[in-house]
Coordinates of C-alpha atoms in Angstrom, one line a residue:
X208 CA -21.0 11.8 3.6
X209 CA -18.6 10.2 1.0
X210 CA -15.2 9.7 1.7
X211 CA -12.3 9.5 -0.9
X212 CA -10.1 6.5 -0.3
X213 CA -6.9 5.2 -2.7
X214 CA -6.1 2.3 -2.2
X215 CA -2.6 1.5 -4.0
X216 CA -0.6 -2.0 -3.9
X217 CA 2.1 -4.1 -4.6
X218 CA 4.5 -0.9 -5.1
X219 CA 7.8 -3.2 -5.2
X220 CA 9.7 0.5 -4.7
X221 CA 13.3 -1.8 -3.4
X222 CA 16.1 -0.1 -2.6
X223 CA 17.0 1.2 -6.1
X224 CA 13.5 3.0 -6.7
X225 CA 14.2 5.6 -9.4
X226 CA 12.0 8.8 -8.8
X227 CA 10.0 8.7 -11.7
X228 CA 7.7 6.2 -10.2
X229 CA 7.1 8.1 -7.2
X230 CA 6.6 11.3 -8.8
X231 CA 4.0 10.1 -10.6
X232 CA 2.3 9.3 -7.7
X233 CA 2.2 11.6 -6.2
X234 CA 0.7 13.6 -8.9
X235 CA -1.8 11.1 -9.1
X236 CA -2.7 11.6 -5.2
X237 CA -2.5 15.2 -5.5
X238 CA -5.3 15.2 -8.6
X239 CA -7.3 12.5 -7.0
X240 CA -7.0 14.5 -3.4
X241 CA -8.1 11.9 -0.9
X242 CA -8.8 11.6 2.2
X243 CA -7.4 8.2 2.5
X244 CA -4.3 6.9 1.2
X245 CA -4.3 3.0 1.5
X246 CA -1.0 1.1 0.7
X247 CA -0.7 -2.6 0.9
X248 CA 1.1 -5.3 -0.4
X249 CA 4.6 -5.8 -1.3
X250 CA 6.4 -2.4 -1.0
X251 CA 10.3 -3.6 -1.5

């Protein structure tokens, strides 16, 4: 069994994160439908 995992890094979202980027996103994780969302990195 195959599991679908995306991994995502190095957001840098700070504290003035317009919403584009995270709309985009999550359109990306809801085409891609994993099971597994992996962030890591720098988020702010």
């Amino acid at each position: 069994m195959l599991t679908r995992v995306l991994h995502i890094s190095d957001l840098h979202f700070g504290r003035n994160v317009k919403p584009e980027p995270i709309e985009a996103l999550a359109r990306l994780i809801e085409e891609v439908q994993p099971e597994l969302v992996i962030a890591s990195g720098d988020l702010t």
